[in-house]
Coordinates of C-alpha atoms in Angstrom, one line a residue:
Chain A
M6 CA 141.5 172.7 117.2
T7 CA 139.2 170.6 117.6
T8 CA 135.2 171.2 119.6
G9 CA 132.8 168.9 121.5
T10 CA 133.8 165.3 119.0
M11 CA 130.7 164.0 118.7
T12 CA 129.5 168.3 117.4
P13 CA 131.2 169.2 114.0
G14 CA 130.3 172.8 113.5
A15 CA 129.7 173.3 109.5
A16 CA 126.2 173.8 108.5
K17 CA 124.1 170.8 107.6
P18 CA 122.8 170.6 103.6
Q19 CA 120.1 168.2 104.3
P20 CA 117.9 166.8 101.5
H21 CA 114.3 167.5 101.2
H22 CA 112.8 164.4 100.3
G23 CA 109.7 162.5 102.1
P24 CA 110.3 160.1 104.5
L25 CA 111.0 157.2 102.8
T26 CA 113.2 158.6 99.7
R27 CA 115.0 160.2 103.1
L28 CA 116.5 157.6 104.0
F29 CA 119.0 157.4 100.6
G30 CA 117.4 159.9 99.6
G31 CA 117.3 158.7 95.4
R32 CA 119.1 156.9 93.3
R33 CA 122.0 159.0 93.2
N34 CA 122.8 159.8 97.5
L35 CA 121.9 155.9 97.6
Q36 CA 125.3 155.9 95.3
T37 CA 127.0 157.7 97.4
T38 CA 126.2 156.1 100.4
L39 CA 127.1 153.3 98.8
S40 CA 130.7 155.0 97.8
L41 CA 131.4 156.6 101.3
T42 CA 130.7 153.3 103.1
L43 CA 132.7 151.3 100.9
M44 CA 135.2 153.5 101.7
A45 CA 135.4 153.3 105.4
L46 CA 134.8 149.5 104.8
P47 CA 138.9 149.3 105.9
G48 CA 139.3 151.1 108.3
I49 CA 135.8 149.5 110.1
I50 CA 136.9 145.6 109.5
A51 CA 140.4 146.4 110.9
L52 CA 138.5 148.7 113.9
L53 CA 136.2 145.6 114.7
V54 CA 139.2 143.3 114.6
F55 CA 141.9 145.0 116.4
A56 CA 139.6 146.9 118.7
Y57 CA 136.2 144.7 119.5
L58 CA 136.8 141.3 119.2
P59 CA 139.6 141.9 122.0
M60 CA 137.2 143.5 124.0
V61 CA 135.0 140.6 123.2
G62 CA 138.0 137.8 124.4
L63 CA 137.8 139.7 127.8
V64 CA 135.0 136.9 129.4
I65 CA 138.6 135.2 129.2
A66 CA 138.8 136.6 132.5
F67 CA 136.1 134.4 133.9
K68 CA 137.5 131.2 132.1
N69 CA 140.4 128.8 132.7
Y70 CA 142.2 129.3 129.3
R71 CA 143.4 126.2 127.4
F72 CA 145.0 127.2 124.5
A73 CA 144.2 124.2 122.4
D74 CA 140.8 124.5 123.5
G75 CA 140.1 127.9 122.6
L76 CA 138.3 130.7 123.7
W77 CA 135.2 129.3 123.6
G78 CA 135.9 125.9 124.2
S79 CA 137.6 126.8 127.4
A80 CA 135.4 126.2 130.7
W81 CA 134.2 128.9 133.4
V82 CA 134.7 129.0 136.3
G83 CA 133.2 132.1 137.3
F84 CA 135.2 134.3 139.3
D85 CA 137.7 132.0 140.6
N86 CA 141.0 134.1 138.3
F87 CA 139.9 137.0 140.8
R88 CA 139.8 135.2 143.8
F89 CA 143.0 133.8 142.9
L90 CA 144.4 137.2 141.9
F91 CA 143.0 139.4 145.1
G92 CA 144.1 136.6 147.4
T93 CA 147.9 137.1 146.9
D94 CA 149.9 140.6 147.4
V95 CA 150.6 141.4 144.2
A96 CA 147.0 141.9 143.5
W97 CA 147.9 145.1 145.8
R98 CA 151.2 145.3 144.5
I99 CA 150.6 146.6 141.3
T100 CA 147.8 148.6 141.9
R101 CA 149.9 150.7 144.9
N102 CA 152.5 150.9 142.1
T103 CA 150.8 151.5 139.3
L104 CA 148.5 154.4 141.2
L105 CA 151.4 155.7 143.2
M106 CA 153.7 156.3 139.9
N107 CA 150.4 157.7 137.8
S108 CA 149.9 160.8 141.0
I109 CA 153.7 161.1 141.2
F110 CA 153.9 161.8 137.5
I111 CA 150.5 163.7 136.9
I112 CA 151.8 166.2 139.5
T113 CA 155.5 166.3 139.0
G114 CA 154.8 166.4 135.0
T115 CA 152.2 168.7 135.0
V116 CA 154.0 171.5 138.4
A117 CA 157.0 171.2 135.9
S118 CA 155.3 172.2 132.0
L119 CA 153.6 174.9 133.8
V120 CA 156.8 176.3 134.9
I121 CA 158.7 175.5 132.0
A122 CA 156.0 176.9 129.7
L123 CA 156.4 180.6 132.1
L124 CA 160.0 180.7 131.6
M125 CA 159.1 179.6 127.3
N126 CA 156.8 182.4 128.1
E127 CA 158.9 185.0 129.0
V128 CA 161.8 184.4 126.6
Y129 CA 159.2 184.1 123.6
T130 CA 160.2 186.9 121.7
S131 CA 164.1 185.8 121.7
W132 CA 165.2 184.3 118.4
V133 CA 166.5 181.2 121.4
S134 CA 163.5 180.1 122.4
K135 CA 163.0 177.4 119.4
Y136 CA 166.2 175.9 120.2
Y137 CA 165.0 175.4 123.9
Q138 CA 161.3 174.0 122.7
T139 CA 163.4 172.0 120.4
L140 CA 165.9 170.6 123.0
L141 CA 163.4 170.3 125.6
F142 CA 160.9 168.8 122.8
F143 CA 162.9 166.2 121.4
P144 CA 163.3 163.4 124.4
Y145 CA 159.0 162.5 123.9
F146 CA 160.5 160.8 120.2
V147 CA 163.2 158.8 121.7
S148 CA 161.7 155.3 122.9
W149 CA 161.7 153.5 125.9
V150 CA 164.5 151.3 125.0
I151 CA 166.5 153.7 124.1
V152 CA 165.7 155.4 126.9
S153 CA 167.0 152.6 129.4
Y154 CA 170.2 153.2 127.5
F155 CA 170.5 156.4 128.3
V156 CA 169.5 155.5 132.3
F157 CA 171.9 152.3 132.3
G158 CA 174.5 154.7 130.8
F159 CA 174.2 157.3 134.0
L160 CA 173.3 154.4 136.4
N161 CA 175.3 151.0 135.9
A162 CA 177.0 150.7 139.0
E163 CA 180.6 149.9 137.8
T164 CA 181.4 152.3 134.4
G165 CA 177.9 155.2 135.1
I166 CA 178.4 158.4 135.5
V167 CA 177.1 159.0 139.0
N168 CA 178.6 156.4 140.5
Q169 CA 182.2 157.9 139.7
V170 CA 180.2 161.6 140.8
I171 CA 179.1 159.8 144.4
T172 CA 183.3 158.3 144.7
A173 CA 184.6 161.3 143.4
F174 CA 183.2 163.3 146.5
G175 CA 184.4 160.0 148.6
G176 CA 180.3 158.2 148.7
D177 CA 179.8 154.5 148.3
P178 CA 178.9 153.5 144.5
I179 CA 175.1 152.6 144.8
S180 CA 174.1 149.6 143.2
W181 CA 171.2 151.2 141.7
Y182 CA 169.9 148.0 139.8
R183 CA 169.4 146.1 143.1
E184 CA 167.7 148.8 145.7
A185 CA 164.0 149.0 144.8
R186 CA 163.7 152.1 147.0
Y187 CA 165.3 154.4 144.8
W188 CA 163.6 153.4 141.4
P189 CA 160.0 156.1 142.4
L190 CA 162.9 158.1 141.9
I191 CA 164.8 157.1 138.8
L192 CA 161.4 157.1 137.2
T193 CA 159.9 160.2 137.8
F194 CA 163.7 161.7 136.5
S195 CA 162.9 159.4 133.5
H196 CA 159.2 160.1 133.0
L197 CA 160.3 163.9 133.7
W198 CA 162.4 163.9 131.2
N199 CA 160.6 162.5 128.7
S200 CA 157.4 164.4 129.1
V201 CA 158.2 168.1 129.9
G202 CA 158.3 169.4 126.5
F203 CA 155.6 167.8 125.4
G204 CA 153.1 169.6 128.2
S205 CA 155.0 172.6 128.1
I206 CA 154.1 173.4 124.5
I207 CA 150.4 172.7 125.3
Y208 CA 151.0 175.1 127.9
L209 CA 152.9 177.3 126.0
A210 CA 150.0 177.5 123.5
G211 CA 147.2 178.3 126.2
I212 CA 149.8 180.9 127.7
L213 CA 150.1 182.5 124.3
A214 CA 146.2 182.7 123.6
I215 CA 145.7 185.1 126.3
D216 CA 144.8 188.6 125.7
P217 CA 147.7 190.9 125.6
A218 CA 145.7 193.6 126.8
Y219 CA 145.5 192.1 130.1
Y220 CA 149.1 192.6 131.0
E221 CA 149.3 195.9 129.5
A222 CA 146.4 196.8 132.3
A223 CA 148.2 195.7 135.0
K224 CA 151.8 197.0 133.6
I225 CA 150.1 200.5 133.3
D226 CA 148.6 199.7 137.5
G227 CA 152.3 199.0 138.5
A228 CA 151.9 195.0 138.9
S229 CA 155.6 193.1 139.0
K230 CA 156.1 190.0 136.8
L231 CA 155.5 187.8 139.0
Q232 CA 151.8 189.5 140.5
Q233 CA 151.3 189.2 136.6
V234 CA 152.1 185.4 136.8
R235 CA 150.0 184.9 140.4
Y236 CA 146.9 187.1 139.2
I237 CA 146.4 186.9 135.4
T238 CA 148.1 184.1 133.8
L239 CA 148.2 181.3 136.1
P240 CA 143.4 181.8 136.4
L241 CA 143.7 182.3 133.2
I242 CA 144.3 179.0 132.1
L243 CA 143.7 177.0 135.3
P244 CA 140.6 175.6 133.4
L245 CA 143.4 174.3 131.0
I246 CA 145.6 172.7 133.7
I247 CA 142.3 171.5 135.8
I248 CA 140.8 169.7 132.7
L249 CA 144.9 168.1 131.4
V250 CA 144.8 166.9 135.1
L251 CA 141.3 165.3 134.8
L252 CA 141.9 163.6 132.0
S253 CA 145.2 162.0 133.3
I254 CA 143.7 161.4 136.2
G255 CA 141.2 159.1 133.8
R256 CA 144.3 157.4 132.2
I257 CA 145.7 156.9 136.1
F258 CA 145.1 153.0 135.6
N259 CA 146.7 152.5 132.8
A260 CA 151.3 152.6 133.2
D261 CA 153.6 153.0 130.8
F262 CA 154.5 149.7 130.0
G263 CA 157.5 150.8 128.1
L264 CA 159.3 153.4 130.9
F265 CA 158.4 150.4 133.6
Y266 CA 159.7 147.3 131.6
F267 CA 162.5 148.6 130.2
V268 CA 164.0 151.5 132.0
P269 CA 164.0 149.0 135.5
R270 CA 165.4 146.1 133.1
D271 CA 162.4 144.0 134.6
N272 CA 164.8 143.0 136.8
P273 CA 162.8 141.3 139.8
Q274 CA 164.6 143.0 142.2
L275 CA 162.9 145.9 141.8
Y276 CA 159.7 144.7 141.4
P277 CA 158.3 146.2 144.8
T278 CA 158.4 149.7 143.4
T279 CA 158.2 149.3 139.8
D280 CA 155.6 146.2 139.1
V281 CA 153.2 147.6 137.9
I282 CA 149.5 146.5 136.7
D283 CA 150.4 146.3 132.9
T284 CA 154.1 144.4 133.4
F285 CA 152.0 142.0 135.3
V286 CA 150.2 141.4 132.8
Y287 CA 152.7 141.0 130.0
R288 CA 155.1 138.7 132.4
S289 CA 152.4 136.5 133.2
L290 CA 150.6 136.4 130.0
V291 CA 154.0 136.0 127.7
R292 CA 156.9 134.4 130.4
L293 CA 155.1 132.4 133.3
G294 CA 152.3 131.2 130.7
N295 CA 149.4 132.4 133.2
I296 CA 147.0 133.1 131.2
S297 CA 143.9 133.2 133.9
M298 CA 146.6 135.6 136.0
A299 CA 147.3 137.9 133.2
A300 CA 143.4 138.3 132.1
A301 CA 141.6 138.8 135.0
A302 CA 144.5 141.4 136.2
G303 CA 143.7 143.1 132.5
F304 CA 140.0 142.5 133.5
Y305 CA 140.4 144.5 136.4
Q306 CA 142.2 147.3 134.3
S307 CA 140.1 147.1 131.4
V308 CA 137.3 148.0 133.7
V309 CA 138.6 150.5 136.4
G310 CA 140.0 152.3 133.3
F311 CA 137.0 152.7 131.7
V312 CA 135.1 153.9 134.5
L313 CA 137.7 156.5 135.7
V314 CA 137.5 157.8 132.3
L315 CA 134.1 158.3 132.2
L316 CA 134.1 160.0 135.6
A317 CA 136.9 162.5 134.5
N318 CA 134.9 163.4 131.3
W319 CA 131.7 163.8 133.4
F320 CA 133.6 166.2 135.4
V321 CA 136.0 167.9 132.3
R322 CA 132.3 168.5 131.2
R323 CA 131.3 170.5 134.0
I324 CA 134.4 173.0 133.7
N325 CA 134.2 173.2 129.9
R326 CA 131.7 171.4 127.2
D327 CA 134.9 171.9 124.8
Y328 CA 137.6 169.9 126.4
A329 CA 135.9 166.8 126.7
L330 CA 135.5 163.7 125.1
F331 CA 132.2 163.6 124.7
Chain B
M20 CA 143.6 177.4 122.3
T21 CA 146.0 178.8 120.2
T22 CA 147.0 177.4 116.3
T23 CA 150.9 178.0 115.6
A24 CA 149.6 180.5 113.6
E25 CA 149.3 182.3 116.8
L26 CA 152.2 180.4 118.2
Q27 CA 154.7 182.1 114.7
T28 CA 153.0 186.3 114.6
R29 CA 152.8 187.2 117.8
P30 CA 156.8 187.9 118.3
T31 CA 156.0 190.3 115.6
V32 CA 154.3 192.8 118.0
R33 CA 157.0 192.6 120.9
A34 CA 160.0 192.3 119.2
T35 CA 160.7 195.6 117.0
V36 CA 160.7 197.7 121.1
R37 CA 164.3 198.1 122.6
R38 CA 164.4 197.4 126.0
P39 CA 167.0 197.7 128.7
F40 CA 169.3 194.9 129.4
N41 CA 167.2 192.8 132.0
W42 CA 168.8 190.3 134.3
G43 CA 165.2 188.3 135.4
Q44 CA 165.3 187.3 131.6
L45 CA 169.1 186.5 131.7
V46 CA 167.7 183.9 134.5
V47 CA 165.2 182.5 132.3
H48 CA 167.6 182.3 130.2
L49 CA 170.2 180.1 132.2
I50 CA 167.9 178.0 133.5
L51 CA 166.1 176.6 130.4
S52 CA 169.1 176.4 129.0
L53 CA 170.4 173.7 132.1
V54 CA 167.0 172.2 130.9
G55 CA 167.8 171.9 127.6
I56 CA 171.3 170.8 127.7
A57 CA 169.7 168.5 130.9
C58 CA 167.7 167.1 127.8
L59 CA 170.7 166.5 125.5
L60 CA 173.1 165.5 128.5
P61 CA 171.6 161.4 128.3
M62 CA 172.2 161.2 124.1
L63 CA 175.7 163.0 124.3
L64 CA 176.8 160.3 126.8
I65 CA 175.0 157.7 124.3
V66 CA 177.7 158.9 121.6
S67 CA 180.6 159.6 123.5
I68 CA 181.1 155.7 124.9
S69 CA 179.7 154.2 121.4
L70 CA 183.1 156.4 120.3
S71 CA 185.3 155.6 123.4
S72 CA 187.9 152.1 122.9
E73 CA 186.8 149.8 124.5
R74 CA 190.3 149.8 127.4
E75 CA 189.5 153.3 128.8
I76 CA 185.8 152.8 129.5
A77 CA 187.6 149.4 131.7
L78 CA 189.1 151.8 133.1
N79 CA 187.6 154.8 134.1
G80 CA 183.9 153.7 133.3
Y81 CA 181.7 155.8 131.3
R82 CA 182.4 159.5 131.0
L83 CA 180.5 162.3 129.1
W84 CA 183.7 163.1 126.3
P85 CA 184.8 160.2 124.3
Q86 CA 188.4 158.3 126.0
G87 CA 190.2 156.5 123.6
F88 CA 188.6 158.1 120.7
T89 CA 187.9 155.3 117.9
L90 CA 185.4 154.5 115.8
F91 CA 185.4 150.3 116.3
A92 CA 182.6 150.0 117.8
Y93 CA 180.5 151.2 114.3
E94 CA 183.6 149.6 112.2
Y95 CA 182.7 146.4 114.3
I96 CA 179.1 147.0 113.8
L97 CA 179.6 147.9 109.6
Q98 CA 182.0 144.3 109.2
Q99 CA 179.0 142.6 110.0
P100 CA 176.2 143.5 109.5
G101 CA 173.7 140.8 109.2
Q102 CA 171.5 141.0 111.7
I103 CA 172.0 144.9 112.2
L104 CA 171.7 145.3 108.9
R105 CA 168.7 143.0 108.3
A106 CA 166.7 144.9 111.8
Y107 CA 167.1 148.3 110.3
G108 CA 165.3 146.6 106.7
V109 CA 162.4 145.2 109.0
T110 CA 162.2 148.5 111.2
A111 CA 162.0 150.4 107.4
F112 CA 159.9 148.1 105.7
V113 CA 157.5 147.5 108.5
T114 CA 157.4 151.8 108.8
A115 CA 156.8 152.4 105.3
V116 CA 154.5 149.5 104.6
G117 CA 152.4 151.2 108.0
T118 CA 152.9 154.8 107.3
L119 CA 151.1 154.5 103.7
S120 CA 148.5 152.1 104.2
G121 CA 147.8 153.4 107.7
L122 CA 147.3 156.5 106.1
L123 CA 145.2 155.8 103.3
V124 CA 143.1 153.3 105.4
C125 CA 142.4 156.1 108.3
S126 CA 141.3 159.0 105.8
L127 CA 139.3 156.5 103.8
L128 CA 137.4 156.3 106.8
A129 CA 137.7 159.8 108.8
Y130 CA 136.1 161.0 104.5
P131 CA 132.6 159.8 105.5
L132 CA 132.3 160.3 109.0
S133 CA 133.1 164.5 107.6
R134 CA 130.2 164.5 105.3
Q135 CA 127.0 165.8 107.3
D136 CA 125.1 163.5 104.1
Y137 CA 126.5 160.5 104.7
I138 CA 123.6 158.8 106.6
F139 CA 125.9 156.8 109.3
R140 CA 128.4 159.1 110.1
R141 CA 127.0 159.5 113.7
P142 CA 127.0 155.7 114.2
L143 CA 129.8 155.2 113.6
S144 CA 131.7 158.2 114.4
F145 CA 130.6 156.3 118.1
Y146 CA 131.5 153.0 116.5
V147 CA 135.5 155.0 116.0
F148 CA 135.5 156.9 119.2
F149 CA 133.7 154.5 121.3
T150 CA 137.7 152.5 121.0
L151 CA 139.3 155.6 122.6
L152 CA 137.6 154.5 125.8
F153 CA 137.4 151.4 126.1
N154 CA 139.8 148.2 125.5
G155 CA 140.1 144.5 126.0
G156 CA 144.1 144.9 126.9
M157 CA 146.9 143.0 126.5
V158 CA 145.7 139.2 127.0
P159 CA 142.1 139.4 124.2
F160 CA 144.8 141.1 121.7
Y161 CA 147.3 138.4 122.9
I162 CA 145.1 135.2 121.8
L163 CA 143.1 137.0 119.0
M164 CA 146.7 137.7 117.6
T165 CA 148.1 134.4 118.1
R166 CA 145.7 131.8 117.9
Y167 CA 142.7 132.8 115.7
L168 CA 144.8 135.3 113.3
G169 CA 148.1 132.8 113.5
L170 CA 150.0 135.6 113.5
K171 CA 153.1 134.9 115.2
D172 CA 156.0 135.2 114.1
N173 CA 154.4 136.9 110.5
I174 CA 156.1 140.5 109.8
L175 CA 151.8 141.1 109.2
A176 CA 151.8 141.6 113.1
L177 CA 154.2 144.3 113.0
I178 CA 151.4 146.5 110.8
L179 CA 148.2 145.6 111.2
P180 CA 147.2 146.9 114.5
Y181 CA 148.6 149.8 114.8
M182 CA 146.8 150.7 111.1
V183 CA 143.4 151.9 112.4
T184 CA 144.3 154.5 115.6
A185 CA 140.6 156.2 116.5
W186 CA 143.1 159.2 117.7
Y187 CA 144.1 160.1 114.6
V188 CA 141.5 159.4 112.8
L189 CA 139.3 162.0 114.6
I190 CA 142.1 164.8 113.9
L191 CA 142.0 163.5 109.8
R192 CA 137.7 164.1 109.5
T193 CA 138.1 167.2 112.2
S194 CA 140.2 169.0 109.0
F195 CA 138.1 166.9 106.1
A196 CA 135.3 168.6 107.3
Q197 CA 136.5 172.1 107.5
L198 CA 137.5 172.5 103.7
P199 CA 135.9 174.3 101.2
I200 CA 131.9 172.6 100.8
D201 CA 131.3 174.6 97.6
L202 CA 134.5 173.4 96.3
L203 CA 133.3 169.5 96.9
D204 CA 130.0 170.6 95.8
A205 CA 131.1 172.0 92.3
A206 CA 132.7 168.3 91.4
R207 CA 129.8 166.3 92.3
I208 CA 128.4 168.8 90.0
D209 CA 130.3 168.2 87.2
G210 CA 129.4 163.9 87.8
A211 CA 132.8 163.3 89.8
G212 CA 131.7 160.4 91.6
E213 CA 132.9 160.2 95.4
W214 CA 136.4 157.8 95.5
R215 CA 137.2 160.8 92.2
I216 CA 136.1 163.3 94.9
F217 CA 138.3 161.8 97.7
F218 CA 141.6 161.3 95.7
Q219 CA 141.6 164.3 93.4
I220 CA 140.2 167.5 95.7
V221 CA 140.2 166.2 99.5
L222 CA 143.7 164.4 100.0
P223 CA 145.7 167.5 97.6
L224 CA 144.3 169.7 100.0
S225 CA 144.9 168.2 103.3
K226 CA 148.6 167.7 102.0
P227 CA 149.6 169.9 106.1
V228 CA 147.7 167.4 107.8
L229 CA 148.4 164.7 106.4
A230 CA 152.0 164.9 107.4
T231 CA 151.4 165.5 110.8
I232 CA 149.2 162.4 110.3
G233 CA 152.0 160.4 108.6
L234 CA 154.5 161.8 110.7
F235 CA 152.5 160.0 114.2
F236 CA 152.9 156.7 112.0
V237 CA 156.6 156.9 111.0
L238 CA 157.7 157.8 114.9
R239 CA 154.8 154.9 116.4
Y240 CA 156.5 152.7 113.8
W241 CA 160.0 153.6 113.8
N242 CA 160.1 152.9 117.4
D243 CA 158.1 150.2 118.1
W244 CA 158.9 147.3 120.2
F245 CA 156.0 146.4 121.5
L246 CA 154.4 144.8 119.0
A247 CA 157.8 142.7 118.3
L248 CA 157.8 141.9 122.1
L249 CA 155.0 140.2 122.1
F250 CA 154.8 138.3 118.9
M251 CA 157.8 138.1 117.2
N252 CA 160.4 135.6 117.7
R253 CA 162.1 134.8 115.0
A254 CA 165.8 136.4 115.1
D255 CA 166.0 137.4 111.7
L256 CA 162.0 139.7 111.7
Y257 CA 163.1 141.3 114.7
P258 CA 163.3 145.5 114.3
L259 CA 165.4 147.6 115.1
Q260 CA 164.4 148.4 118.5
Y261 CA 163.1 145.0 119.6
L262 CA 167.6 143.8 118.5
L263 CA 168.0 146.7 120.8
Y264 CA 166.1 145.4 123.8
V265 CA 167.4 142.3 123.3
L266 CA 171.5 143.4 123.0
M267 CA 170.6 145.0 125.6
T268 CA 169.8 141.6 128.1
N269 CA 172.2 139.5 125.9
I270 CA 175.4 141.2 123.9
N271 CA 176.1 137.7 122.9
V272 CA 173.3 137.3 120.9
L273 CA 176.3 139.6 118.0
A274 CA 178.5 137.0 118.6
S275 CA 176.4 134.1 117.1
N276 CA 176.8 135.4 113.7
P277 CA 179.3 133.1 112.1
Q278 CA 182.0 135.9 111.2
T279 CA 182.4 137.1 114.7
V280 CA 184.3 134.5 115.7
G281 CA 187.1 134.8 117.6
I282 CA 186.9 138.9 117.9
P283 CA 186.8 139.6 120.7
I284 CA 183.7 142.1 120.9
P285 CA 183.6 145.8 122.0
V286 CA 180.8 145.0 123.8
Q287 CA 180.5 148.6 125.8
S288 CA 181.2 151.0 122.6
T289 CA 179.0 148.1 120.4
R290 CA 176.0 148.7 122.7
M291 CA 175.8 151.8 122.6
A292 CA 176.6 152.6 118.9
M293 CA 173.7 150.6 118.6
A294 CA 171.8 152.8 120.1
V295 CA 172.7 155.6 118.3
L296 CA 172.6 154.2 115.3
A297 CA 168.7 153.4 115.8
F298 CA 168.3 156.7 117.1
G299 CA 169.9 158.4 114.6
P300 CA 167.3 158.6 111.8
A301 CA 164.2 159.1 114.2
L302 CA 166.4 162.4 115.7
F303 CA 166.8 163.8 112.5
T304 CA 163.3 163.0 110.5
F305 CA 162.3 164.9 113.6
L306 CA 164.4 167.8 113.6
L307 CA 163.8 168.3 110.4
L308 CA 159.9 167.7 110.7
Q309 CA 159.5 169.6 114.4
K310 CA 157.0 172.5 113.0
H311 CA 154.3 169.2 111.9
F312 CA 154.4 167.7 115.3
V313 CA 153.8 170.6 117.0
R314 CA 150.9 172.1 115.1
G315 CA 149.9 168.3 115.3
I316 CA 149.6 169.0 119.1
T317 CA 148.3 172.2 118.8
I318 CA 145.3 170.3 117.1
G319 CA 145.4 167.1 119.2
G320 CA 146.8 167.1 121.7
L321 CA 144.8 167.9 124.2
K322 CA 143.2 164.5 123.7
G323 CA 146.1 162.4 122.4

């Protein structure tokens, strides 16, 4: 596994040269440095263009952007875009939905992944356990567009499976795609379906790393399975749980765009519960052409998200340096 | 954290012990089977709809088992493949070019970072790493791509933005740093230049991690709809996932194909058949190479 990102463990073969030559260490090392830099160059340029230039572009949030004038030609407007954004109900709605849904995802995802990992651990020696893992893992590789087809197959008001079941039991069919109040639940299910396999593999790896001697000792003392889980497994993987949860909290301001855009089929009637910062930014930018509004919301997300990542990392570092991002 | 090696070796320790029948185990198997089936169910439903006749669907709704079994939807798609075949072609091209060039550029960037004696190692590591922490978001990215790079409706817009992913670079770097240093030194003493060492020693020795990262790339490009959603208005350059999305909102896109005028479209089953054709290859790749993914997650999943 990777250790602290900035401190790879290998020994350092340092050149033994004077202060001046140490910079490049003679002609041979100069050549090495040149070659290595040349190798890195395409990647450096790609990151510059696709990662760093957009960071500079964040100043758009303080401008009245007009396509014809470009980034630098457009007029500065100070905080007007933010005043406009936070003057509407939308800012509150997208913030609440993003935080609320991501919190639900973190809690349900963690609990479900843990439970599955514990169950998998119990039957790990069985030949079928490999098939469980495959079945649970595969949804992670299905794109949200396809998931939206799946959900549609279940929830479509006229032909969907769920309404067939409801009417079979004498209930009234529900127009799922028109009723916002059901969507937190539907999105949570979709998210769980997509991510539980992935999460459980990480936890299972953590559980399998526990020294079997603990369990042997517990068995001799007559501990039941549940007691072993309660007093050995859970305490020993607690740091891993805390770290993973903290890292997800660091990303809590970023919603999974595909999930929130495709699965509810971008239906305005569902916005009260499904509109998140990412979908709002996309809609304002591409569909409504309201670039200032999109830029303000995007800036808000980038900056708050950055602060949250730093905070989360700070906490993780206090628990275990190895798991910190930096 | 464990590696896959541990994941695979541990069972042999206990597997030989015979134990009496255990009801607890049975319950665990039952629960896991049910969850496993629940994971599979949606896919089953889509396949079943794609194999059902349009009339039965209209009559009974979707069912988990094909009703009035017919391959008509697939025949229909294959008869007028224009748009669909094109989308397959676009996706295959983007995936192939993106994966190969992405792997090359990422490992070229990762190799200097793995070298302790490279003087720009620390600043460059930070340069790569920082992009994981902070990003400009959608709006500046969109404006950069459309106004300044002029990549709207250009197939490069579907490839370039994903080519260098900091996370992949860091995994590659960690893996390169674990190569036996003596081997690289020996090559250097024999007079091999850095490029030669990279291509003839580092890359061949790193096949497992290249396979893992390559697979990440393949699935990322194959499953991508995001870049098309932002930058692609030309129907002839729609990738598969994006075409699927368009079909979801408007199945009539298929009917705009001049050959199909006059034929009633099997709307319901065709739509689902399209979905099956889109995720089929991804599913196949996944089943074939699953262990590489598991390894990839256990190498770097924590920080993904």
